[in-house]
Coordinates of C-alpha atoms in Angstrom, one line a residue:
Chain A
X16 CA 0.2 -0.1 0.1
X17 CA 1.3 3.4 -0.6
X18 CA -0.6 5.1 2.1
X19 CA -2.5 4.6 5.1
X20 CA -4.1 6.9 7.1
X21 CA -5.7 5.6 10.2
X22 CA -8.3 8.3 11.4
X23 CA -5.6 10.8 11.3
X24 CA -6.2 14.4 12.8
X25 CA -3.9 17.0 13.0
X26 CA -4.4 20.4 15.0
X27 CA -2.7 23.5 15.1
X28 CA -3.7 24.7 18.7
X29 CA -7.8 24.8 18.3
X30 CA -7.6 25.0 14.7
X31 CA -7.7 21.4 12.7
X32 CA -5.3 20.9 9.9
X33 CA -6.5 17.6 8.8
X34 CA -9.6 16.0 10.5
X35 CA -10.3 12.3 11.1
X36 CA -9.0 11.0 7.7
X37 CA -9.1 7.3 7.1
X38 CA -7.5 5.9 3.7
X39 CA -5.6 3.2 2.2
X40 CA -4.3 4.5 -1.1
X41 CA -2.6 1.8 -3.6
X42 CA 0.6 2.1 -5.6
X43 CA 0.0 4.4 -8.5
X44 CA -0.8 8.1 -9.6
X45 CA -3.0 10.0 -7.1
X46 CA -4.4 13.6 -7.3
X47 CA -5.0 15.9 -4.2
X48 CA -7.7 18.1 -4.9
X49 CA -8.7 20.7 -2.5
X50 CA -9.6 24.7 -2.8
X51 CA -6.7 27.0 -0.7
X52 CA -6.4 26.2 2.8
X53 CA -8.3 22.6 2.5
X54 CA -5.4 21.0 4.5
X55 CA -3.6 19.8 1.3
X56 CA -0.1 21.0 2.6
X57 CA -0.9 19.1 6.1
X58 CA -1.7 16.4 4.7
X59 CA 1.2 16.3 2.9
X60 CA 3.8 17.7 6.0
X61 CA 2.0 14.1 7.9
X62 CA 3.5 11.9 4.8
X63 CA 6.1 13.3 4.5
X64 CA 6.7 13.0 8.1
X65 CA 7.1 16.3 9.1
X66 CA 4.3 16.7 11.3
X67 CA 3.1 14.1 13.6
X68 CA -0.7 13.4 13.4
X69 CA -2.4 14.8 16.9
X70 CA -4.8 11.4 16.8
X71 CA -4.6 8.3 14.1
X72 CA -1.6 7.0 12.4
X73 CA 0.1 7.7 9.0
X74 CA 2.0 4.8 7.2
X75 CA 3.8 5.1 4.0
X76 CA 5.2 2.6 2.0
X77 CA 4.3 0.4 5.1
X78 CA 6.5 2.7 7.2
X79 CA 5.9 5.2 9.7
X80 CA 7.2 8.4 7.9
X81 CA 8.5 10.4 10.9
X82 CA 12.1 10.6 11.1
X83 CA 12.5 7.5 9.1
X84 CA 15.9 7.6 7.2
X85 CA 14.8 4.2 5.3
X86 CA 11.8 5.7 3.8
X87 CA 13.3 9.3 3.1
X88 CA 15.5 7.3 0.7
X89 CA 12.3 5.9 -1.0
X90 CA 10.5 9.3 -1.6
X91 CA 11.1 12.6 -3.3
X92 CA 9.1 15.4 -2.6
X93 CA 8.5 19.1 -4.4
X94 CA 6.8 21.0 -1.3
X95 CA 4.8 24.2 -2.0
X96 CA 7.0 26.7 -1.1
X97 CA 10.0 27.7 -3.2
X98 CA 13.2 27.6 -0.5
X99 CA 16.0 27.3 -3.2
X100 CA 19.3 29.3 -2.5
X101 CA 19.3 32.1 -5.4
X102 CA 23.5 32.0 -5.2
X103 CA 24.2 28.8 -6.2
X104 CA 24.0 27.3 -9.6
X105 CA 20.9 24.6 -10.3
X106 CA 23.5 22.1 -10.5
X107 CA 25.3 22.8 -7.1
X108 CA 22.2 22.7 -5.3
X109 CA 20.6 19.5 -6.6
X110 CA 24.3 17.9 -6.2
X111 CA 24.0 18.9 -2.7
X112 CA 20.9 17.7 -1.8
X113 CA 21.7 14.4 -3.7
X114 CA 24.8 14.2 -1.4
X115 CA 22.5 14.7 1.9
X116 CA 20.4 12.3 0.4
X117 CA 23.9 9.8 1.0
X118 CA 25.6 9.9 -2.1
X119 CA 29.0 10.4 -2.8
X120 CA 30.3 13.8 -4.0
X121 CA 30.5 12.3 -7.6
X122 CA 27.7 9.8 -7.6
X123 CA 25.8 13.1 -6.5
X124 CA 26.8 15.3 -9.2
X125 CA 26.1 12.5 -12.1
X126 CA 22.4 11.6 -10.4
X127 CA 22.2 15.9 -10.1
X128 CA 23.1 16.4 -14.1
X129 CA 21.3 13.4 -15.3
X130 CA 17.9 14.7 -13.3
X131 CA 18.5 18.4 -14.7
X132 CA 18.8 17.0 -18.3
X133 CA 15.5 15.0 -17.4
X134 CA 13.8 18.4 -16.4
X135 CA 15.6 20.1 -19.7
X136 CA 18.1 22.0 -17.7
X137 CA 21.6 20.7 -19.2
X138 CA 21.8 23.7 -20.7
X139 CA 21.3 26.2 -17.9
X140 CA 22.4 24.3 -14.8
X141 CA 25.5 26.4 -14.2
X142 CA 23.2 29.8 -13.8
X143 CA 22.6 31.0 -10.8
X144 CA 19.2 30.0 -9.5
X145 CA 18.7 33.7 -9.3
X146 CA 18.9 34.3 -12.6
X147 CA 16.0 31.4 -13.2
X148 CA 12.5 32.0 -14.7
X149 CA 9.7 31.0 -12.6
X150 CA 9.4 27.6 -14.6
X151 CA 12.8 26.9 -14.6
X152 CA 13.1 27.0 -10.9
X153 CA 9.8 24.7 -10.7
X154 CA 11.8 22.0 -13.0
X155 CA 15.0 22.6 -10.9
X156 CA 12.7 21.9 -7.8
X157 CA 11.2 18.8 -9.4
X158 CA 14.7 17.5 -10.5
X159 CA 16.1 17.6 -6.8
X160 CA 12.8 15.4 -5.9
X161 CA 13.7 12.7 -8.3
X162 CA 17.5 12.7 -8.5
X163 CA 17.6 9.9 -6.5
X164 CA 15.2 7.6 -8.2
X165 CA 12.3 7.5 -5.5
X166 CA 9.8 5.1 -5.9
X167 CA 7.2 7.5 -4.7
X168 CA 7.1 11.4 -5.9
X169 CA 5.1 13.7 -3.8
X170 CA 4.2 17.5 -5.4
X171 CA 2.5 20.0 -3.8
X172 CA 1.3 22.1 -6.0
X173 CA 3.6 22.0 -8.8
X174 CA 2.0 23.8 -11.5
X175 CA 1.4 27.0 -9.1
X176 CA 2.6 30.5 -10.7
X177 CA 3.3 28.4 -14.3
X178 CA 2.8 29.7 -17.4
X179 CA 1.0 27.7 -20.0
X180 CA 4.2 26.6 -21.6
X181 CA 6.0 25.7 -18.3
X182 CA 2.5 24.0 -17.2
X183 CA 2.7 22.0 -20.3
X184 CA 6.5 21.1 -19.9
X185 CA 5.8 19.9 -16.1
X186 CA 2.7 18.0 -17.4
X187 CA 4.9 16.0 -20.0
X188 CA 7.6 14.9 -17.4
X189 CA 4.8 14.1 -14.9
X190 CA 3.5 11.9 -17.5
X191 CA 6.5 10.4 -18.3
X192 CA 7.4 9.6 -14.5
X193 CA 3.7 7.8 -14.4
X194 CA 4.7 6.1 -17.5
X195 CA 8.1 4.5 -15.5
X196 CA 5.2 3.1 -13.2
X197 CA 6.2 5.0 -10.3
X198 CA 3.9 6.5 -8.0
X199 CA 2.9 9.8 -7.2
X200 CA 0.8 12.1 -5.2
X201 CA 0.1 15.3 -6.8
X202 CA -1.5 18.3 -5.0
X203 CA -3.5 21.2 -6.7
X204 CA -6.6 23.4 -6.3
X205 CA -7.5 23.1 -10.1
X206 CA -8.8 20.2 -11.3
X207 CA -7.8 20.2 -15.1
X208 CA -4.3 21.0 -14.0
X209 CA -4.1 17.0 -12.7
X210 CA -7.1 15.6 -14.5
X211 CA -4.4 14.8 -17.6
X212 CA -2.2 12.8 -15.0
X213 CA -4.5 10.7 -12.9
X214 CA -8.3 9.5 -12.6
X215 CA -7.6 9.0 -9.1
X216 CA -8.7 11.8 -6.7
X217 CA -8.8 12.6 -3.3
X218 CA -10.9 15.7 -2.9
X219 CA -10.3 17.4 0.3
X220 CA -11.9 20.2 2.2
X221 CA -12.2 22.1 5.6
X222 CA -9.5 19.6 6.5
X223 CA -11.9 16.3 5.6
X224 CA -11.4 13.6 3.0
X225 CA -14.9 14.3 1.2
X226 CA -14.5 12.1 -1.6
X227 CA -11.5 9.8 -3.0
X228 CA -11.7 7.4 -6.3
X229 CA -11.9 7.9 -9.9
X230 CA -13.5 10.5 -11.3
X231 CA -16.3 8.8 -12.6
X232 CA -17.0 7.2 -9.1
X233 CA -17.2 11.2 -7.8
X234 CA -19.5 12.0 -10.5
X235 CA -22.0 9.0 -9.7
X236 CA -21.3 10.5 -5.9
X237 CA -22.9 13.7 -7.3
X238 CA -25.4 12.7 -9.6
X239 CA -28.2 12.6 -7.0
X240 CA -27.0 16.1 -5.6
X241 CA -29.3 19.1 -7.0
X242 CA -27.3 21.2 -9.6
X243 CA -28.1 25.0 -10.4
X244 CA -28.7 26.4 -13.9
X245 CA -29.4 29.5 -14.7
X246 CA -31.4 30.3 -18.1
X247 CA -31.9 33.9 -19.5
X248 CA -35.0 33.2 -21.4
X249 CA -38.2 35.5 -22.8
X250 CA -40.9 34.4 -20.6
X251 CA -39.4 32.9 -17.5
X252 CA -42.9 32.7 -15.7
X253 CA -44.1 30.4 -18.1
X254 CA -41.2 28.1 -18.1
X255 CA -40.9 28.1 -14.1
X256 CA -44.2 26.7 -14.1
X257 CA -43.9 24.3 -16.8
X258 CA -40.6 22.8 -15.2
X259 CA -42.1 22.7 -11.4
X260 CA -45.1 20.5 -12.9
X261 CA -43.3 18.6 -14.7
X262 CA -40.9 17.4 -11.9
X263 CA -37.7 18.9 -13.7
X264 CA -37.2 21.7 -11.1
X265 CA -36.7 21.7 -7.5
X266 CA -36.7 25.2 -7.1
X267 CA -37.2 28.2 -9.1
X268 CA -36.4 31.8 -8.5
X269 CA -36.9 34.5 -11.2
X270 CA -34.6 37.7 -11.1
X271 CA -35.7 40.8 -13.3
X272 CA -37.2 40.4 -16.2
X273 CA -35.4 37.1 -18.0
X274 CA -33.7 35.5 -15.5
X275 CA -34.6 32.0 -14.2
X276 CA -32.4 30.6 -11.5
X277 CA -33.5 26.8 -10.8
X278 CA -32.2 23.5 -9.1
X279 CA -32.5 20.1 -10.6
X280 CA -32.0 16.6 -9.4
X281 CA -32.6 16.0 -13.6
X282 CA -30.1 17.6 -15.3
X283 CA -30.4 15.2 -18.3
X284 CA -34.3 15.3 -18.5
X285 CA -34.2 19.0 -18.0
X286 CA -31.7 19.4 -20.9
X287 CA -33.7 17.1 -23.0
X288 CA -36.9 18.8 -22.2
X289 CA -35.2 22.7 -23.2
X290 CA -33.7 20.9 -26.3
X291 CA -37.2 20.4 -27.2
X292 CA -38.6 23.6 -26.1
X293 CA -36.0 25.6 -28.2
X294 CA -36.4 23.5 -31.5
X295 CA -40.1 23.6 -31.0
X296 CA -39.9 27.7 -30.5
X297 CA -41.9 27.4 -27.7
X298 CA -39.4 29.3 -25.3
X299 CA -36.5 31.8 -26.8
X300 CA -33.7 31.0 -24.4
X301 CA -30.8 33.2 -24.9
X302 CA -28.3 31.6 -22.1
X303 CA -27.9 28.7 -20.4
X304 CA -25.1 28.2 -17.7
X305 CA -24.5 25.5 -15.1
X306 CA -22.7 27.5 -12.1
X307 CA -21.2 24.0 -10.7
X308 CA -19.0 23.4 -13.2
X309 CA -15.9 25.1 -10.8
X310 CA -14.3 22.5 -8.7
X311 CA -15.6 24.9 -5.3
X312 CA -18.6 23.9 -6.6
X313 CA -18.1 20.5 -6.4
X314 CA -16.2 20.6 -2.9
X315 CA -19.5 22.8 -1.8
X316 CA -21.6 19.8 -3.0
X317 CA -19.4 17.5 -1.5
X318 CA -19.6 19.2 1.7
X319 CA -23.5 19.4 1.8
X320 CA -23.4 16.0 1.2
X321 CA -21.0 14.8 4.0
X322 CA -23.1 16.8 6.2
X323 CA -26.0 15.2 5.4
X324 CA -27.6 18.6 3.7
X325 CA -28.1 17.2 0.7
Chain B
X11 CA 27.6 7.3 11.1
X12 CA 25.2 8.1 8.0
X13 CA 24.8 11.4 9.4
X14 CA 28.9 11.7 9.7
X15 CA 29.0 10.8 6.2
X16 CA 26.6 13.8 5.4
X17 CA 28.2 16.5 7.1
X18 CA 31.2 16.9 4.8
X19 CA 28.8 18.0 2.2
X20 CA 27.0 20.6 4.0
X21 CA 30.2 22.0 5.2
X22 CA 31.9 22.4 1.8
X23 CA 28.4 23.7 0.5
X24 CA 28.4 26.4 3.5
X25 CA 31.4 27.2 2.9
X26 CA 31.4 27.7 -0.7
X27 CA 28.3 30.0 0.0
X28 CA 29.4 32.0 2.8
X29 CA 32.8 33.0 0.4
X30 CA 31.5 36.5 -0.1
X31 CA 33.4 39.9 -0.1
X32 CA 31.3 41.2 2.2
X33 CA 31.3 38.1 4.6
X34 CA 34.7 38.2 4.5
X35 CA 34.8 42.0 5.0
X36 CA 32.8 41.7 8.8
X37 CA 35.3 38.9 9.6
X38 CA 38.4 40.7 8.8
X39 CA 36.7 43.8 10.9
X40 CA 35.9 42.1 13.7
X41 CA 39.4 39.9 13.9
X42 CA 40.6 43.9 13.4
X43 CA 38.7 45.4 16.5
X44 CA 40.4 43.9 19.5
X45 CA 44.0 44.9 18.2
X46 CA 43.0 48.1 17.0
X47 CA 41.5 48.9 20.6
X48 CA 44.4 47.2 22.5
X49 CA 46.2 49.8 20.4
X50 CA 45.0 52.6 21.3
X51 CA 45.1 51.5 25.3
X52 CA 48.8 50.7 24.4
X53 CA 48.8 54.7 23.3
X54 CA 47.1 55.5 26.2
X55 CA 49.3 54.2 28.6
X56 CA 52.5 55.1 26.8
X57 CA 54.2 51.8 28.6
X58 CA 54.0 48.1 28.7
X59 CA 51.0 47.3 31.0
X60 CA 51.8 44.8 33.7
X61 CA 51.8 41.1 31.9
X62 CA 48.5 40.1 33.7
X63 CA 46.4 43.4 32.4
X64 CA 47.8 42.8 29.3
X65 CA 46.7 39.2 29.2
X66 CA 43.5 40.4 31.0
X67 CA 42.6 42.9 28.2
X68 CA 43.4 40.1 25.4
X69 CA 41.3 38.1 26.7
X70 CA 38.4 40.3 27.2
X71 CA 38.6 41.4 23.5
X72 CA 39.7 38.4 21.7
X73 CA 38.5 35.2 23.2
X74 CA 35.7 36.7 24.8
X75 CA 34.3 39.4 22.4
X76 CA 35.5 38.3 19.3
X77 CA 35.0 35.0 19.4
X78 CA 31.7 35.1 21.0
X79 CA 30.2 37.4 18.1
X80 CA 32.0 35.4 15.5
X81 CA 30.5 32.5 16.3
X82 CA 27.0 34.0 17.5
X83 CA 26.5 35.2 14.0
X84 CA 27.0 31.9 12.3
X85 CA 25.4 29.2 14.6
X86 CA 22.7 31.3 16.2
X87 CA 20.4 31.5 12.8
X88 CA 21.5 28.0 11.7
X89 CA 18.1 26.9 11.8
X90 CA 16.1 29.9 11.6
X91 CA 17.6 30.9 8.3
X92 CA 16.7 27.5 6.7
X93 CA 13.0 28.1 8.2
X94 CA 12.9 31.7 7.2
X95 CA 14.3 30.7 3.4
X96 CA 11.8 27.9 3.7
X97 CA 14.6 25.5 2.2
X98 CA 14.3 23.8 5.5
X99 CA 11.6 21.1 3.9
X100 CA 14.3 19.9 1.4
X101 CA 16.3 19.0 4.1
X102 CA 14.1 17.3 6.4
X103 CA 12.8 14.9 3.7
X104 CA 16.1 13.5 3.6
X105 CA 18.0 10.8 5.5
X106 CA 19.4 12.1 8.5
X107 CA 19.3 15.7 6.6
X108 CA 18.4 18.1 9.3
X109 CA 21.2 16.7 11.6
X110 CA 23.9 16.7 9.2
X111 CA 23.0 20.5 8.7
X112 CA 22.8 21.2 11.9
X113 CA 26.3 20.0 12.5
X114 CA 27.7 21.0 9.2
X115 CA 26.8 24.6 9.7
X116 CA 28.3 24.4 13.2
X117 CA 31.5 23.4 11.8
X118 CA 31.2 25.8 9.3
X119 CA 30.5 28.6 11.9
X120 CA 33.4 27.4 14.5
X121 CA 36.0 27.6 11.3
X122 CA 35.2 31.0 10.2
X123 CA 35.4 32.1 14.0
X124 CA 38.7 30.0 14.5
X125 CA 40.6 32.5 12.4
X126 CA 38.8 36.1 13.6
X127 CA 39.7 34.7 17.3
X128 CA 43.6 33.4 16.4
X129 CA 44.3 36.5 14.6
X130 CA 42.9 39.0 16.6
X131 CA 44.9 37.3 19.7
X132 CA 48.1 37.1 17.8
X133 CA 47.9 40.5 16.9
X134 CA 45.9 41.6 19.9
X135 CA 49.2 40.3 21.9
X136 CA 51.8 41.6 20.0
X137 CA 50.5 45.1 19.9
X138 CA 49.8 45.5 23.7
X139 CA 52.8 44.1 25.3
X140 CA 56.5 42.6 24.3
X141 CA 56.6 40.5 27.9
X142 CA 56.3 36.7 27.8
X143 CA 55.0 37.0 24.0
X144 CA 55.2 33.1 23.5
X145 CA 53.3 32.5 26.6
X146 CA 50.5 35.1 26.5
X147 CA 50.0 33.8 22.4
X148 CA 49.9 30.5 22.8
X149 CA 47.3 30.9 26.0
X150 CA 45.2 33.6 24.2
X151 CA 45.0 31.1 20.9
X152 CA 44.2 28.3 23.4
X153 CA 41.1 30.3 25.0
X154 CA 40.2 31.5 21.6
X155 CA 40.0 28.3 20.3
X156 CA 38.1 26.7 23.2
X157 CA 35.6 29.8 23.4
X158 CA 34.9 29.2 19.5
X159 CA 33.7 25.5 20.0
X160 CA 32.3 26.1 23.1
X161 CA 29.9 29.4 22.2
X162 CA 29.3 28.0 19.1
X163 CA 27.6 25.2 20.6
X164 CA 25.5 27.3 22.8
X165 CA 24.2 29.8 20.4
X166 CA 23.3 26.7 18.1
X167 CA 21.5 25.4 20.8
X168 CA 19.7 28.4 21.4
X169 CA 19.0 28.8 17.5
X170 CA 17.1 25.3 18.0
X171 CA 15.1 25.9 21.0
X172 CA 13.4 29.1 19.5
X173 CA 14.8 29.5 16.0
X174 CA 11.9 32.6 15.6
X175 CA 13.7 34.5 18.4
X176 CA 17.0 33.1 17.9
X177 CA 18.9 36.3 17.9
X178 CA 17.2 38.0 20.2
X179 CA 17.5 35.5 22.5
X180 CA 21.0 34.6 22.1
X181 CA 22.1 38.4 22.8
X182 CA 20.0 38.0 26.2
X183 CA 22.1 34.8 27.0
X184 CA 25.1 36.1 26.4
X185 CA 24.2 39.5 28.5
X186 CA 22.4 37.3 31.3
X187 CA 24.8 34.7 31.8
X188 CA 28.1 35.1 29.9
X189 CA 28.5 38.6 31.2
X190 CA 26.2 39.3 34.4
X191 CA 26.2 35.8 36.0
X192 CA 29.7 34.8 34.9
X193 CA 30.7 37.2 37.4
X194 CA 28.5 36.2 40.0
X195 CA 30.7 34.3 42.3
X196 CA 28.0 32.0 43.2
X197 CA 27.0 28.2 42.1
X198 CA 25.8 30.2 38.9
X199 CA 28.7 31.2 37.6
X200 CA 30.2 27.2 37.6
X201 CA 27.7 26.9 34.7
X202 CA 28.8 29.7 32.3
X203 CA 31.6 29.1 29.6
X204 CA 33.0 32.6 30.8
X205 CA 33.7 31.2 34.4
X206 CA 36.0 28.4 32.6
X207 CA 37.7 30.3 30.2
X208 CA 38.7 32.6 32.9
X209 CA 39.9 30.0 35.4
X210 CA 42.0 28.6 32.5
X211 CA 43.6 32.5 31.6
X212 CA 44.4 32.8 35.5
X213 CA 46.2 29.4 35.5
X214 CA 47.6 28.8 32.1
X215 CA 49.3 32.3 32.5
X216 CA 50.6 31.4 36.0
X217 CA 48.8 34.7 37.6
X218 CA 49.3 35.4 41.4
X219 CA 46.3 34.2 43.1
X220 CA 47.4 34.6 46.7
X221 CA 44.7 37.1 47.5
X222 CA 42.2 34.6 45.9
X223 CA 43.4 32.2 48.3
X224 CA 42.5 33.9 51.4
X225 CA 39.0 35.3 50.1
X226 CA 36.3 32.4 49.7
X227 CA 34.6 35.0 47.7
X228 CA 38.0 35.3 44.9
X229 CA 37.9 31.6 45.3
X230 CA 35.1 30.9 44.0
X231 CA 35.6 33.8 40.9
X232 CA 38.6 32.0 40.0
X233 CA 37.9 28.5 40.9
X234 CA 40.2 25.8 42.9
X235 CA 40.5 23.0 39.7
X236 CA 43.3 22.2 37.3
X237 CA 43.1 23.5 34.2
X238 CA 42.9 20.0 32.9
X239 CA 39.6 20.1 34.8
X240 CA 38.2 23.1 33.2
X241 CA 39.3 21.6 29.7
X242 CA 37.4 18.6 30.6
X243 CA 34.1 20.3 31.6
X244 CA 34.3 22.8 28.7
X245 CA 34.3 20.0 26.3
X246 CA 31.4 17.9 28.3
X247 CA 29.3 21.1 28.2
X248 CA 30.0 21.7 24.3
X249 CA 29.1 17.8 23.7
X250 CA 25.9 18.4 26.0
X251 CA 25.0 21.4 23.8
X252 CA 25.1 19.5 20.6
X253 CA 23.4 16.7 22.1
X254 CA 20.4 18.6 23.6
X255 CA 20.4 20.4 19.7
X256 CA 20.0 17.3 17.9
X257 CA 17.2 15.5 20.3
X258 CA 15.4 18.5 19.9
X259 CA 16.0 18.7 16.1
X260 CA 14.9 14.9 16.3
X261 CA 11.7 15.3 18.4
X262 CA 10.1 18.8 17.8
X263 CA 8.5 19.6 14.6
X264 CA 10.0 22.3 12.4
X265 CA 8.0 22.9 9.1
X266 CA 8.2 26.0 7.3
X267 CA 4.7 25.6 5.8
X268 CA 3.1 29.1 6.7
X269 CA 0.1 27.4 8.5
X270 CA 2.4 25.5 10.9
X271 CA 2.8 27.7 14.5
X272 CA 4.4 24.7 16.0

């Protein structure tokens, strides 16, 4: 098992960082998703042994991570904060960290060069880190995490602050990593960033694990949740009445002359009905928008489900 | 043993990083300060001060002030600089990484402070007097070495105990314990490095302690033990501080994550 969390809770005084998470994660690639402040970094700090759980236990690759040199040989970690020495070159920095990993000077330099080549920084590896762009720094940080060929790579928001080209480069590098059958846990607050890497997600919010599984599994969990739809229609009152009568809307709210806001548990049936109504010319709908397409809304829905409010 | 293999890596890396002109300038200024002050004292006195007075003056300015300040600047921020720079995380997920960094930085601090102490002790001795120079220089160099090693460990420990307030606590410790408490002829001064170094100065310079023998207060001030005992205690104290710092590092949680307040 890659990660085993058993009722893990981490408190900072009276503030809850992570709240009673139980989880068994098999080897492979997984995405840790959650809005800012959800507890992702705390969870990663627990997994990398930097923090002790207040309650519960953490095991990574079958071992307790706290102060465990054996485990540290097998994991690579890219923290969410930069923390690089600006006054040294990329090669010096990666070599230094690889030496601390336990390699001889010559071996560490060889592994560092190899890692920097993999992140496509060979050309620039003798330049000072202070002269690097954000994307180059991220790739250097990735190089230090993979230089010692770990079995399990943990990345905390690796796409943060990257431009589209740098994002694409990072995605390609991580896809290579996954293709080599190595395990990966990648945190992000943006779903599409990690959708191209894995279909296995952990959804965390407010320190709680709201859901875990594939996108389909999470989708089916949400299928019975009411979703909100906004329409701009010429005769909103008439449409609202018809939707309520037909059982296609749970709640309706008319705002102004043309705005209709409704919630439905039958999104499929609703779109079928509206499509037909438009084609028959019964309603003139100029705009239709689902407000629940952002990750935050998915979290809000899951949070309601979690609290039994849905 | 695993940690020991990593210490040279930290030592070499930190030394290379430290080799900057401003830092070397600061160290040279610190080394030059005691000889300059001793020169001014010598000029004002217009004659060779008595040997014991000369020894005390060099001791106060070099092994005490210059060495203490040098290692203070190096050892105290050993942990806090990594935490503030958020580089700590990279070290804490490596086998024995943080311990290697702690001890490696301690050695870097001592190795930078030592030339400052030795240089200031040698030049300071040459400036202040021509009497019994070999003995004076040998004594001051030995005291400077012990001072760097012992104070380096104390300041390192302070840096581990309270990384967020390390520099402030370091100054408070130096003033309260090594300056004030060390001069109180009671049990508390036995715990200070200053007391041990002072006792060694008296013994190694062969100072006349006949007055102290008649006064219990002065006896407590200069001690009765042999020089070897004081050296042994300084080594034990240094090792003790380093072990406590290493243990704290092992069991306390240090994380650069902004949300962590522990």
